[in-house]
Coordinates of C-alpha atoms and ligand atoms in Angstrom, one line a residue:
M1 CA 0.2 0.0 -0.6
C2 CA 1.1 3.1 -0.6
G3 CA 1.3 6.6 2.0
I4 CA 0.2 9.5 0.7
V5 CA 0.1 13.1 2.6
G6 CA -1.0 16.4 1.6
Y7 CA -0.7 19.9 4.3
V8 CA -2.3 23.2 2.9
G9 CA -1.6 25.6 6.1
H10 CA 0.1 28.4 7.4
R11 CA 3.9 26.2 8.4
G12 CA 6.4 25.1 5.3
A13 CA 5.3 22.0 3.8
L14 CA 8.2 20.4 3.6
P15 CA 8.6 19.5 6.7
V16 CA 4.7 18.3 6.9
L17 CA 5.6 16.4 3.9
I18 CA 8.8 14.5 4.8
N19 CA 7.7 13.7 8.3
G20 CA 4.3 12.2 7.5
L21 CA 6.2 9.9 4.9
K22 CA 8.2 8.9 7.1
H23 CA 5.5 7.8 9.6
L24 CA 4.3 5.8 7.2
E25 CA 7.6 4.1 6.1
Y26 CA 6.0 1.0 7.7
R27 CA 3.5 0.1 5.3
G28 CA 6.6 -0.5 3.1
Y29 CA 7.3 1.3 -0.3
D30 CA 10.4 1.7 -2.9
S31 CA 10.1 4.7 -3.2
A32 CA 9.2 8.2 -2.8
G33 CA 8.7 11.8 -3.9
V34 CA 7.5 15.4 -2.1
L35 CA 6.1 17.9 -4.5
T36 CA 5.3 21.8 -2.9
L37 CA 3.5 24.9 -5.3
H38 CA 5.4 28.7 -4.5
N39 CA 4.5 31.1 -6.6
S40 CA 2.9 29.5 -9.3
V41 CA 5.6 26.9 -9.5
F42 CA 6.0 23.5 -8.6
E43 CA 9.0 22.7 -7.3
G44 CA 10.6 19.2 -5.4
E45 CA 12.2 15.9 -5.8
K46 CA 11.5 11.8 -6.8
K47 CA 14.4 9.2 -4.7
V48 CA 13.8 5.7 -5.1
G49 CA 14.8 4.1 -1.9
K50 CA 14.1 5.0 1.3
I51 CA 13.7 8.6 2.2
A52 CA 16.6 9.5 3.5
L53 CA 17.6 9.5 0.1
L54 CA 14.7 11.6 -0.4
E55 CA 15.2 14.0 2.9
Q56 CA 19.5 14.3 1.7
A57 CA 18.3 15.8 -1.9
F58 CA 16.8 18.7 0.3
Q59 CA 20.5 19.3 2.1
H60 CA 21.1 22.5 0.0
W61 CA 18.0 23.2 -0.8
Q62 CA 14.3 23.5 0.3
P63 CA 11.4 24.7 -2.0
A64 CA 9.3 26.9 0.6
G65 CA 5.3 26.7 -0.4
T66 CA 2.7 26.3 2.2
L67 CA 1.0 24.0 0.3
G68 CA 2.2 20.1 -1.1
I69 CA 1.7 16.5 -1.3
G70 CA 3.9 13.5 -0.9
H71 CA 3.9 9.7 -1.6
T72 CA 5.3 6.8 -1.2
R73 CA 4.7 4.0 -3.7
W74 CA 4.7 0.5 -3.7
A75 CA 5.1 -0.4 -7.0
T76 CA 1.7 -2.6 -9.0
H77 CA 2.0 -0.9 -12.2
G78 CA 5.7 -0.5 -13.3
P79 CA 8.7 -1.0 -11.7
P80 CA 10.7 1.0 -8.6
S81 CA 11.9 4.4 -10.6
H82 CA 12.7 7.4 -10.4
A83 CA 9.9 7.7 -13.7
N84 CA 7.4 5.6 -12.0
A85 CA 8.0 7.6 -8.9
H86 CA 4.9 10.0 -7.8
P87 CA 4.0 13.3 -7.6
H88 CA 3.4 12.7 -11.0
L89 CA 2.4 16.0 -12.8
S90 CA 0.4 16.8 -16.1
A91 CA 1.9 17.2 -19.2
D92 CA 1.4 21.0 -19.1
E93 CA 3.2 20.9 -15.3
S94 CA -0.2 22.4 -13.9
V95 CA -1.6 19.4 -12.0
A96 CA 0.3 17.4 -9.3
I97 CA -1.5 14.2 -8.0
V98 CA -0.7 11.1 -6.0
H99 CA -2.7 8.2 -5.5
N100 CA -3.0 5.1 -3.5
G101 CA -5.0 2.3 -5.8
I102 CA -5.0 0.5 -8.7
L103 CA -6.9 1.9 -11.7
E104 CA -8.2 -1.3 -13.3
N105 CA -9.0 0.3 -16.4
Y106 CA -5.7 1.7 -17.0
L107 CA -5.7 -0.1 -20.5
E108 CA -8.6 2.5 -22.0
L109 CA -7.8 5.0 -20.1
R110 CA -3.8 5.0 -21.5
H111 CA -5.6 4.3 -24.8
E112 CA -7.5 7.5 -25.1
L113 CA -4.6 9.7 -23.9
A114 CA -2.4 8.0 -27.0
Q115 CA -5.0 8.6 -29.2
A116 CA -5.4 12.5 -28.0
G117 CA -0.7 12.0 -28.9
V118 CA -0.1 12.5 -25.1
E119 CA 3.4 11.5 -23.7
L120 CA 3.1 9.5 -20.7
R121 CA 6.4 9.8 -18.7
S122 CA 5.7 6.7 -16.5
E123 CA 4.3 3.5 -16.7
T124 CA 1.9 3.8 -13.4
D125 CA -1.3 3.5 -14.0
S126 CA -2.0 6.8 -11.8
E127 CA -0.1 9.7 -13.7
M128 CA -2.7 9.5 -16.2
I129 CA -5.0 11.6 -13.3
A130 CA -3.3 13.5 -14.3
H131 CA -3.5 14.8 -17.7
F132 CA -7.6 13.9 -17.4
L133 CA -7.5 16.4 -14.3
Q134 CA -5.5 18.4 -17.3
W135 CA -7.8 18.4 -19.4
E136 CA -11.0 19.1 -16.9
R137 CA -9.7 22.2 -16.0
E138 CA -8.7 23.2 -20.0
A139 CA -12.9 22.9 -20.6
G140 CA -13.1 25.3 -17.8
H141 CA -14.2 23.9 -14.1
D142 CA -12.1 24.3 -11.3
L143 CA -10.2 21.4 -9.9
I144 CA -12.9 20.3 -7.2
A145 CA -14.5 20.1 -10.3
A146 CA -12.9 18.9 -12.9
L147 CA -13.0 16.1 -10.0
Q148 CA -15.7 15.1 -9.3
R149 CA -16.2 14.6 -13.7
L150 CA -13.5 12.4 -13.7
V151 CA -13.7 10.3 -10.9
P152 CA -16.9 8.3 -11.7
R153 CA -15.2 7.5 -15.0
F154 CA -11.9 5.0 -13.2
E155 CA -12.9 1.2 -12.4
G156 CA -10.9 0.0 -9.4
S157 CA -9.3 1.8 -6.2
W158 CA -8.3 5.2 -5.0
G159 CA -7.1 7.4 -2.6
L160 CA -5.9 10.3 -4.4
L161 CA -4.9 14.0 -4.0
A162 CA -4.4 16.3 -6.2
V163 CA -3.3 20.2 -6.5
A164 CA -3.2 22.7 -9.0
R165 CA -0.4 25.8 -9.4
D166 CA -3.1 28.3 -9.9
E167 CA -5.0 27.6 -7.1
P168 CA -2.3 27.6 -4.3
H169 CA -4.6 27.4 -1.0
R170 CA -6.8 24.6 -2.0
I171 CA -6.7 20.8 -2.1
V172 CA -8.5 17.9 -3.5
A173 CA -9.2 14.1 -2.7
A174 CA -11.0 10.7 -3.7
R175 CA -11.0 7.6 -1.9
K176 CA -12.2 4.4 -2.9
D177 CA -11.2 1.3 -1.6
S178 CA -7.8 3.1 -0.3
P179 CA -8.1 4.5 2.6
M180 CA -8.0 8.8 3.3
I181 CA -8.2 10.5 6.0
V182 CA -8.1 14.7 6.9
G183 CA -6.7 15.8 9.4
L184 CA -8.2 19.5 11.1
G185 CA -6.0 21.8 11.9
E186 CA -5.8 25.5 13.4
N187 CA -6.0 27.5 10.1
E188 CA -4.9 24.5 8.0
T189 CA -4.9 21.5 7.0
F190 CA -3.5 18.3 6.2
L191 CA -4.5 14.9 4.4
A192 CA -3.4 11.6 4.5
S193 CA -3.6 7.5 3.4
D194 CA -3.0 6.7 7.6
V195 CA -3.6 8.3 10.5
P196 CA 0.7 7.9 12.0
A197 CA 1.2 10.8 9.1
I198 CA -1.0 13.6 10.9
L199 CA -0.9 12.7 14.1
E200 CA 2.4 15.1 15.0
Y201 CA 0.3 17.7 14.4
T202 CA -3.2 16.6 15.0
R203 CA -5.3 14.7 17.0
R204 CA -8.9 15.4 15.2
V205 CA -9.0 13.0 12.1
I206 CA -12.3 12.6 10.1
Y207 CA -12.7 9.2 8.5
L208 CA -13.5 9.6 4.5
E209 CA -16.0 7.4 3.3
E210 CA -16.6 5.8 0.0
G211 CA -16.7 7.9 -2.8
D212 CA -15.7 10.7 -0.7
I213 CA -14.7 13.9 -2.8
V214 CA -13.0 16.9 -0.2
D215 CA -12.4 20.2 -1.3
A216 CA -10.1 22.4 1.2
N217 CA -8.3 24.8 2.5
P218 CA -6.2 25.7 5.9
S219 CA -9.7 26.6 7.4
D220 CA -12.4 25.4 5.7
V221 CA -13.3 21.8 4.4
R222 CA -16.4 20.6 2.1
I223 CA -17.2 17.2 2.3
L224 CA -19.1 15.9 -1.1
D225 CA -20.5 12.3 -1.0
R226 CA -21.0 9.7 -4.2
E227 CA -23.8 12.0 -4.8
G228 CA -22.4 14.7 -4.8
R229 CA -24.1 16.2 -1.6
E230 CA -22.3 17.9 0.5
V231 CA -22.4 16.5 3.9
E232 CA -20.9 16.4 7.4
R233 CA -18.6 13.4 8.6
S234 CA -18.0 13.0 12.4
V235 CA -14.9 14.3 14.0
H236 CA -12.8 11.9 15.8
E237 CA -10.6 13.3 18.4
I238 CA -7.4 10.2 17.9
Q239 CA -6.2 8.6 20.8
W240 CA -3.8 6.1 19.7
S241 CA -0.3 6.2 20.2
L242 CA 1.5 6.9 17.0
E243 CA 2.7 2.9 17.3
K244 CA -0.3 1.7 17.9
A245 CA -1.5 4.6 14.7
Q246 CA 0.6 2.6 12.5
K247 CA -1.0 -0.9 13.4
G248 CA -4.6 0.7 12.0
G249 CA -5.6 0.6 16.2
E250 CA -5.2 -2.9 15.7
P251 CA -1.8 -4.2 18.6
H252 CA -0.2 -6.2 16.6
F253 CA 0.9 -6.3 12.8
M254 CA -0.2 -9.9 12.1
R255 CA -4.0 -9.0 12.5
K256 CA -4.7 -5.7 11.0
E257 CA -3.0 -8.1 8.0
I258 CA -5.7 -10.7 8.7
K259 CA -8.6 -8.3 8.9
E260 CA -7.2 -6.9 5.2
Q261 CA -7.2 -10.1 4.0
P262 CA -10.8 -8.8 2.1
Q263 CA -9.2 -5.6 0.5
V264 CA -6.8 -7.2 -0.8
L265 CA -8.4 -10.8 -2.0
A266 CA -10.2 -7.6 -3.6
D267 CA -7.3 -5.5 -4.6
T268 CA -5.7 -9.2 -6.2
I269 CA -9.0 -11.2 -7.8
H270 CA -9.6 -7.7 -9.7
A271 CA -6.0 -6.9 -11.0
Y272 CA -6.3 -9.9 -13.3
L273 CA -10.3 -11.0 -13.2
R274 CA -13.1 -9.0 -15.5
F275 CA -17.2 -10.1 -16.4
D276 CA -17.5 -9.0 -20.0
D277 CA -20.7 -7.2 -21.1
T278 CA -22.4 -10.7 -21.5
G279 CA -20.7 -12.1 -17.5
V280 CA -18.7 -13.9 -18.8
G281 CA -14.9 -13.7 -16.7
R282 CA -12.4 -13.0 -18.4
I283 CA -8.3 -14.0 -17.0
N284 CA -6.3 -11.3 -18.2
F285 CA -2.2 -12.0 -16.8
P286 CA -0.9 -8.6 -18.1
D287 CA 3.1 -10.4 -17.0
L288 CA 2.8 -13.3 -17.9
T289 CA 4.1 -12.9 -20.8
L290 CA 3.1 -17.0 -22.3
A291 CA 0.5 -17.4 -25.3
D292 CA -2.0 -20.0 -25.1
A293 CA 0.2 -22.0 -27.4
T294 CA 3.4 -22.0 -25.2
L295 CA 0.9 -23.0 -22.4
Q296 CA -0.9 -26.0 -24.2
S297 CA 2.9 -26.7 -25.2
F298 CA 3.3 -27.9 -21.7
D299 CA 3.2 -31.8 -20.2
R300 CA 4.6 -30.8 -16.7
V301 CA 4.3 -28.2 -13.9
V302 CA 7.0 -28.1 -11.2
I303 CA 6.0 -25.8 -8.5
A304 CA 8.9 -24.6 -5.9
A305 CA 8.9 -22.6 -2.9
C306 CA 9.3 -22.6 1.1
G307 CA 7.1 -22.2 4.0
T308 CA 3.5 -20.5 3.5
A309 CA 4.6 -20.4 -0.5
W310 CA 4.9 -23.5 -0.6
H311 CA 1.6 -24.9 1.3
A312 CA -0.3 -22.1 -1.4
G313 CA 2.2 -24.2 -4.6
L314 CA 0.7 -27.4 -2.9
V315 CA -2.7 -26.3 -3.2
A316 CA -2.3 -24.7 -6.8
K317 CA -1.0 -28.5 -7.2
Y318 CA -4.5 -30.2 -6.7
L319 CA -6.6 -27.6 -8.6
I320 CA -3.7 -27.1 -11.7
E321 CA -4.0 -31.2 -12.0
E322 CA -8.0 -31.5 -11.7
F323 CA -8.4 -28.2 -14.6
A324 CA -6.0 -28.3 -16.4
R325 CA -5.1 -31.9 -16.0
L326 CA -1.4 -31.1 -15.8
P327 CA 0.7 -33.5 -13.8
V328 CA 2.0 -31.1 -10.5
E329 CA 4.5 -32.1 -8.4
C330 CA 5.1 -29.0 -5.7
Q331 CA 8.1 -29.3 -4.7
L332 CA 10.7 -27.7 -1.1
A333 CA 12.9 -25.7 -3.0
S334 CA 15.6 -25.7 -0.4
E335 CA 14.8 -29.7 -2.1
L336 CA 14.7 -29.0 -5.0
R337 CA 17.8 -27.4 -6.0
Y338 CA 20.3 -30.6 -5.1
A339 CA 17.8 -33.2 -6.8
E340 CA 17.9 -34.8 -9.9
P341 CA 14.7 -33.4 -11.2
I342 CA 13.2 -34.3 -14.9
I343 CA 13.0 -31.6 -16.6
T344 CA 11.9 -30.8 -20.2
P345 CA 11.4 -27.3 -22.6
N346 CA 7.8 -28.2 -22.2
T347 CA 8.1 -27.8 -18.2
L348 CA 7.2 -25.5 -16.5
V349 CA 8.8 -23.6 -13.8
I350 CA 6.3 -21.6 -11.1
A351 CA 7.7 -20.2 -8.5
V352 CA 5.8 -18.5 -5.7
T353 CA 7.6 -16.5 -3.4
Q354 CA 6.1 -13.4 -1.2
S355 CA 9.2 -11.4 -1.1
G356 CA 10.6 -12.3 -4.4
E357 CA 14.3 -12.3 -1.9
T358 CA 14.4 -15.8 -1.1
E359 CA 17.5 -17.7 -1.7
D360 CA 15.9 -21.1 -1.8
T361 CA 13.3 -20.2 -4.4
K362 CA 16.0 -18.1 -6.1
K363 CA 18.6 -20.7 -7.0
A364 CA 15.9 -23.1 -7.4
L365 CA 13.8 -21.6 -10.5
I366 CA 17.7 -21.0 -11.5
R367 CA 18.8 -24.4 -11.9
M368 CA 15.1 -25.2 -13.3
R369 CA 15.7 -22.9 -16.5
E370 CA 19.9 -23.7 -17.0
L371 CA 18.0 -27.5 -16.7
G372 CA 15.2 -26.2 -20.4
A373 CA 12.3 -25.1 -17.8
T374 CA 10.0 -22.9 -18.4
A375 CA 10.0 -20.5 -15.6
V376 CA 7.3 -17.6 -13.9
C377 CA 6.8 -16.5 -10.9
V378 CA 4.0 -15.2 -8.3
C379 CA 4.8 -12.5 -5.8
N380 CA 4.0 -10.1 -3.8
V381 CA 6.9 -7.4 -4.8
L382 CA 7.3 -5.7 -7.7
G383 CA 11.4 -5.5 -8.6
S384 CA 12.3 -8.0 -6.5
S385 CA 14.7 -10.7 -7.6
I386 CA 13.3 -13.6 -7.9
P387 CA 10.3 -12.2 -10.7
R388 CA 13.7 -10.7 -12.8
E389 CA 15.3 -14.3 -13.3
C390 CA 11.2 -15.0 -14.4
E391 CA 9.8 -15.5 -18.2
G392 CA 6.3 -14.0 -16.5
V393 CA 5.2 -13.0 -13.8
I394 CA 1.1 -12.6 -11.7
Y395 CA 1.8 -10.5 -9.0
T396 CA 0.3 -10.7 -5.7
V397 CA -1.5 -7.6 -4.6
A398 CA -1.7 -7.7 -1.3
G399 CA 0.9 -4.4 -0.2
P400 CA 3.2 -4.9 2.4
E401 CA 3.1 -7.8 4.7
I402 CA 4.9 -6.2 7.9
A403 CA 4.5 -9.0 10.5
V404 CA 6.8 -11.9 10.0
A405 CA 4.0 -15.0 10.5
S406 CA 2.1 -14.6 6.6
T407 CA -1.2 -14.2 6.2
K408 CA -3.0 -11.5 3.5
A409 CA 0.3 -13.1 1.7
Y410 CA -0.9 -16.5 1.4
T411 CA -4.5 -16.0 0.6
T412 CA -3.8 -13.8 -2.5
Q413 CA -0.9 -16.2 -3.5
V414 CA -3.7 -18.6 -3.2
A415 CA -5.9 -16.9 -5.0
V416 CA -3.4 -15.9 -8.1
L417 CA -2.9 -19.7 -8.3
T418 CA -6.6 -21.0 -8.9
L419 CA -7.3 -18.1 -10.9
F420 CA -3.6 -19.7 -12.7
A421 CA -4.7 -23.2 -13.0
I422 CA -8.6 -21.7 -14.3
H423 CA -6.9 -20.1 -16.6
L424 CA -4.6 -23.1 -17.8
G425 CA -8.0 -25.4 -17.9
R426 CA -9.7 -22.8 -20.5
V427 CA -6.5 -22.9 -22.4
R428 CA -6.2 -26.7 -23.2
G429 CA -9.5 -26.9 -22.9
T430 CA -9.9 -29.6 -20.4
L431 CA -12.8 -27.7 -18.0
E432 CA -15.9 -27.1 -19.0
E433 CA -16.5 -23.3 -19.4
E434 CA -19.9 -24.0 -17.5
R435 CA -17.3 -24.6 -14.6
A436 CA -15.1 -22.6 -14.9
S437 CA -17.4 -19.4 -15.3
A438 CA -18.8 -20.6 -12.3
L439 CA -15.8 -20.7 -9.9
L440 CA -14.7 -16.5 -11.2
R441 CA -17.8 -15.4 -10.6
E442 CA -18.1 -17.4 -6.7
L443 CA -13.9 -15.8 -6.7
D444 CA -15.2 -12.3 -7.7
E445 CA -17.8 -12.3 -5.0
L446 CA -15.0 -14.3 -2.2
P447 CA -13.8 -11.2 -1.0
A448 CA -17.0 -10.1 0.5
V449 CA -16.9 -14.3 2.3
V450 CA -13.2 -14.4 3.2
R451 CA -14.6 -11.1 5.2
E452 CA -17.4 -12.9 6.9
T453 CA -15.0 -15.1 7.8
L454 CA -14.0 -13.1 9.8
G455 CA -16.4 -13.4 11.9
C456 CA -15.9 -16.1 13.5
D457 CA -12.8 -14.1 15.7
A458 CA -14.9 -14.7 18.7
Q459 CA -15.5 -18.1 18.1
V460 CA -11.0 -19.1 17.7
E461 CA -10.9 -16.9 20.7
E462 CA -12.4 -18.4 22.9
V463 CA -11.2 -21.9 21.6
A464 CA -7.9 -21.2 22.1
K465 CA -9.1 -20.3 25.9
Y466 CA -8.7 -24.1 26.0
C467 CA -5.9 -24.8 24.5
S468 CA -3.2 -22.1 24.6
F469 CA -1.2 -24.6 26.4
A470 CA -1.4 -27.7 25.7
P471 CA 2.2 -29.7 24.7
N472 CA 2.0 -30.5 21.1
F473 CA -1.6 -29.6 18.2
M474 CA -2.3 -31.8 15.7
Y475 CA -3.6 -30.3 11.8
L476 CA -5.7 -32.7 9.8
G477 CA -7.0 -32.1 6.4
R478 CA -7.7 -34.1 2.8
H479 CA -6.9 -33.3 -0.5
V480 CA -7.3 -29.8 -0.8
H481 CA -7.2 -29.0 3.2
F482 CA -4.2 -31.2 3.3
P483 CA -2.0 -28.0 3.1
T484 CA -4.1 -26.1 5.2
A485 CA -3.5 -28.1 8.0
L486 CA 0.3 -27.8 6.8
E487 CA -0.2 -23.9 7.2
G488 CA -2.2 -24.1 10.4
A489 CA 0.6 -25.9 11.5
L490 CA 3.2 -24.3 10.8
K491 CA 1.6 -20.3 11.8
L492 CA 0.9 -21.9 15.3
K493 CA 5.0 -23.3 15.5
E494 CA 5.4 -20.0 14.1
I495 CA 4.0 -17.7 16.4
T496 CA 3.6 -19.6 19.5
Y497 CA 6.4 -22.4 19.8
I498 CA 4.3 -24.8 20.1
H499 CA 5.0 -28.1 18.0
A500 CA 2.5 -28.5 15.5
E501 CA 2.1 -31.0 12.9
G502 CA -0.2 -30.5 9.7
Y503 CA -0.8 -34.5 8.5
P504 CA -2.9 -35.4 5.9
A505 CA -5.2 -36.8 8.2
G506 CA -5.6 -40.5 6.5
E507 CA -2.3 -41.0 7.2
M508 CA -3.7 -41.0 11.4
K509 CA -4.4 -44.4 11.0
H510 CA -0.9 -45.3 9.9
G511 CA 0.9 -44.0 13.1
P512 CA 0.8 -40.7 14.1
I513 CA -3.2 -42.1 16.8
A514 CA -0.6 -43.6 18.4
L515 CA 0.5 -39.7 19.5
V516 CA -3.2 -39.1 20.7
D517 CA -4.9 -38.1 23.5
N518 CA -6.5 -35.8 26.0
T519 CA -3.3 -33.4 25.8
F520 CA -3.8 -33.8 22.2
P521 CA -5.8 -30.8 20.4
V522 CA -6.8 -32.1 17.1
V523 CA -7.3 -29.1 14.9
A524 CA -10.0 -31.1 12.1
M525 CA -11.1 -29.5 8.8
L526 CA -14.8 -30.3 8.4
T527 CA -15.4 -29.1 4.7
K528 CA -18.0 -29.7 2.6
G529 CA -16.6 -31.7 -0.6
R530 CA -15.2 -35.1 -1.6
V531 CA -13.7 -35.7 1.3
L532 CA -16.1 -34.9 4.0
S533 CA -17.2 -38.8 4.9
K534 CA -14.2 -39.9 5.4
V535 CA -12.6 -37.0 7.9
M536 CA -15.8 -37.0 10.0
S537 CA -14.8 -41.3 10.2
N538 CA -11.3 -39.8 11.2
L539 CA -12.1 -38.2 14.0
K540 CA -14.2 -41.0 15.1
E541 CA -10.5 -42.9 15.4
I542 CA -9.4 -39.8 17.6
E543 CA -12.7 -39.9 19.9
A544 CA -12.1 -43.2 20.6
R545 CA -8.3 -42.2 21.8
N546 CA -9.7 -39.1 24.1
G547 CA -8.5 -36.7 21.4
I548 CA -10.1 -33.5 21.8
I549 CA -11.1 -32.4 18.2
I550 CA -11.0 -28.8 16.9
A551 CA -12.9 -28.7 14.1
V552 CA -13.6 -25.9 11.3
K553 CA -16.8 -26.4 9.6
T554 CA -18.8 -25.4 7.3
K555 CA -21.6 -23.1 8.7
G556 CA -24.4 -25.7 9.3
L557 CA -22.6 -29.2 8.9
E558 CA -23.8 -31.4 11.8
V559 CA -20.8 -33.1 13.1
N560 CA -21.6 -35.7 15.3
G561 CA -20.0 -36.1 19.3
A562 CA -16.8 -36.4 18.8
V563 CA -16.1 -32.4 18.1
Q564 CA -15.6 -30.8 21.4
Y565 CA -14.4 -27.0 20.2
T566 CA -16.6 -26.0 16.5
I567 CA -15.0 -23.0 14.4
E568 CA -17.6 -22.1 11.4
I569 CA -17.4 -21.1 8.3
P570 CA -19.4 -20.2 5.3
E571 CA -19.6 -22.4 2.8
T572 CA -17.6 -22.1 -0.4
S573 CA -17.4 -24.9 -3.2
E574 CA -14.3 -27.3 -2.7
A575 CA -12.3 -26.0 -4.8
L576 CA -12.3 -22.0 -3.0
S577 CA -12.3 -23.6 0.2
P578 CA -8.6 -23.4 1.1
I579 CA -8.4 -19.6 1.0
V580 CA -11.8 -19.0 3.4
A581 CA -10.0 -22.1 5.6
A582 CA -7.0 -20.2 6.5
I583 CA -9.0 -16.9 8.2
P584 CA -9.3 -19.7 11.9
M585 CA -5.9 -20.7 11.1
Q586 CA -4.9 -17.4 11.3
L587 CA -6.4 -16.1 14.1
L588 CA -6.1 -19.5 15.8
A589 CA -2.4 -18.9 16.1
Y590 CA -2.6 -15.2 16.2
H591 CA -4.3 -16.1 19.8
V592 CA -3.0 -18.6 21.2
S593 CA 0.5 -16.3 20.9
V594 CA -1.1 -13.7 23.0
N595 CA -2.8 -15.8 25.8
R596 CA 0.8 -16.9 25.1
Q597 CA 2.0 -13.5 26.2
I598 CA 4.3 -13.4 22.1
D599 CA 4.7 -10.7 20.4
P600 CA 3.1 -12.4 16.7
D601 CA 5.0 -9.9 15.3
K602 CA 8.1 -11.1 16.0
P603 CA 8.5 -14.3 16.7
R604 CA 11.7 -15.6 18.1
N605 CA 14.9 -16.8 15.7
L606 CA 12.4 -15.9 11.8
A607 CA 12.8 -13.4 9.6
K608 CA 10.3 -11.6 7.0
S609 CA 12.6 -13.3 3.9
V610 CA 15.0 -15.6 4.0
T611 CA 18.2 -14.4 1.4
V612 CA 20.3 -17.0 2.8
E613 CA 20.9 -20.8 2.0
Ligands
AGP701 C1 5.9 -17.9 6.6 O1 4.4 -17.6 8.0 C2 6.8 -18.1 7.5 N1 7.2 -16.5 7.0 C3 7.7 -18.7 5.7 O2 7.5 -20.0 5.7 C4 7.8 -17.3 4.3 O3 6.7 -17.9 3.9 C5 9.2 -18.3 3.3 O4 10.2 -18.0 3.9 C6 9.1 -18.5 2.0 O5 8.9 -16.3 2.1 P1 8.8 -16.2 0.6 O6 7.1 -16.5 0.3 O7 8.8 -14.8 0.6 O8 9.8 -17.1 -0.9

């Protein structure tokens, strides 16, 4: 997620912008820029890298001006570069903007500008906003009218600020899906993507609502709702510390990121899935660059990943084999590097990685390419190393994941891999269109289902009270929930230091059931699908040995008396259930960690990105 700061008031804008962006650094970014307006001239700087580099640029000159905008960029369209960094200027440099979000219809907008001969200076979708605002102002509209006329043409998400060099006391803003707040000072107004940016100056904050447009000057803020009506929004007195504000009011980044999943899943799914006028779901991976004929030529898929990313790859194994009828091997990258896999030019290797920097995954991928495979990756960080080693990339749009334990990265990885499996099945003619369309419609609605699933938090918190000090856990799942069991066990191990095993439920009777007794919580995945009755009978075996069963089950599903604790999740089709079932897994690990007085954001011995072998 990008960071945004805007200021109009009596102070010099530059330090307000720089301080504000520094308080947003925790959000993760790859470039930063600021711009102020003084005597109808925009002045500023943009730098790739940390804000400290930007600060150095102002050692010997500070642009004057009491109005300005600033931005830290988390790249989604176009890699980190000076040209792609915000703020962006219109062609005639009369308007400047900063933007957080994704314009999903950026191709048609870009085409319109190209038709008019506008030379874009960057690869971003955001820059286009400045050009269109210039056009509206040339048509005689002032900045707020220009923004009101322009916003209905956008599809996607935005938190944006705009300033015009001939309107020196005005900042306008618009928000949809990307948070934006207004800070109210004494004869000064602040706008930002998040509270931490402005806490140093004011604690009086308005949280803008979906579709709001703001017309701000130092002493007055007008807010217009999505119908253009002027509305009053509540002013909140923020009581949080700066640190708590950076977590969105949550106690930990992990909890904040668990709760971000509905939004980042929507951002990720809608980046690649759009429905045409006939209601048919169209999948487009702009950075994949593999023609249909190439996808049809593959006779085998090898997935290489580590940790949570490997679990996402395991889900993809089941789905690609079912939808695309291709054999899939999902290998731990650290093992694949030293194995002697059978790789041919018809092998597709998919690296799955949140950070794009995991050494084991990178080295495995390089070796597979040396053996002749075609390599693509699923990654969350534009400009990271592993995408540069691939012929194609599918980016997740999870935003920076700060907590060491991966949550939103996992569910967005599974979402894009599900989309890819459906795409492969369509291209190879092995997935009936009726099923593909039904899955895509369900995927389109999945963020709302995940939001509903977050409602199980209270149930999970109750369950965590009873098992936070158990010495061991077992997680059981079959088929697409075998990876869910592995992921649940890993989450628990990582942030509670309790030993936990993820196991195929059908394997219990082949040995591990000897472990079961009444000190041994067993978390079982009981969701509707082809293996439900089998898992039910596995639980009978555990009940007979006094095991403690915690069932993550489809809402309304009757379970036999064997289950001591239940956590209910909404019904989905089997193929999409791993995304939903991940939520209670994450929450259980989180609550147990907190009950054990461990900081779930910074577990011992772990790093967010393992760049060593
Ligand atoms: C997940 O909770 C862990 N932090 C870890 O297993 C992680 O998934 C693994 O190190 C892979 O990282 P990557 O996705 O950045 O490649």
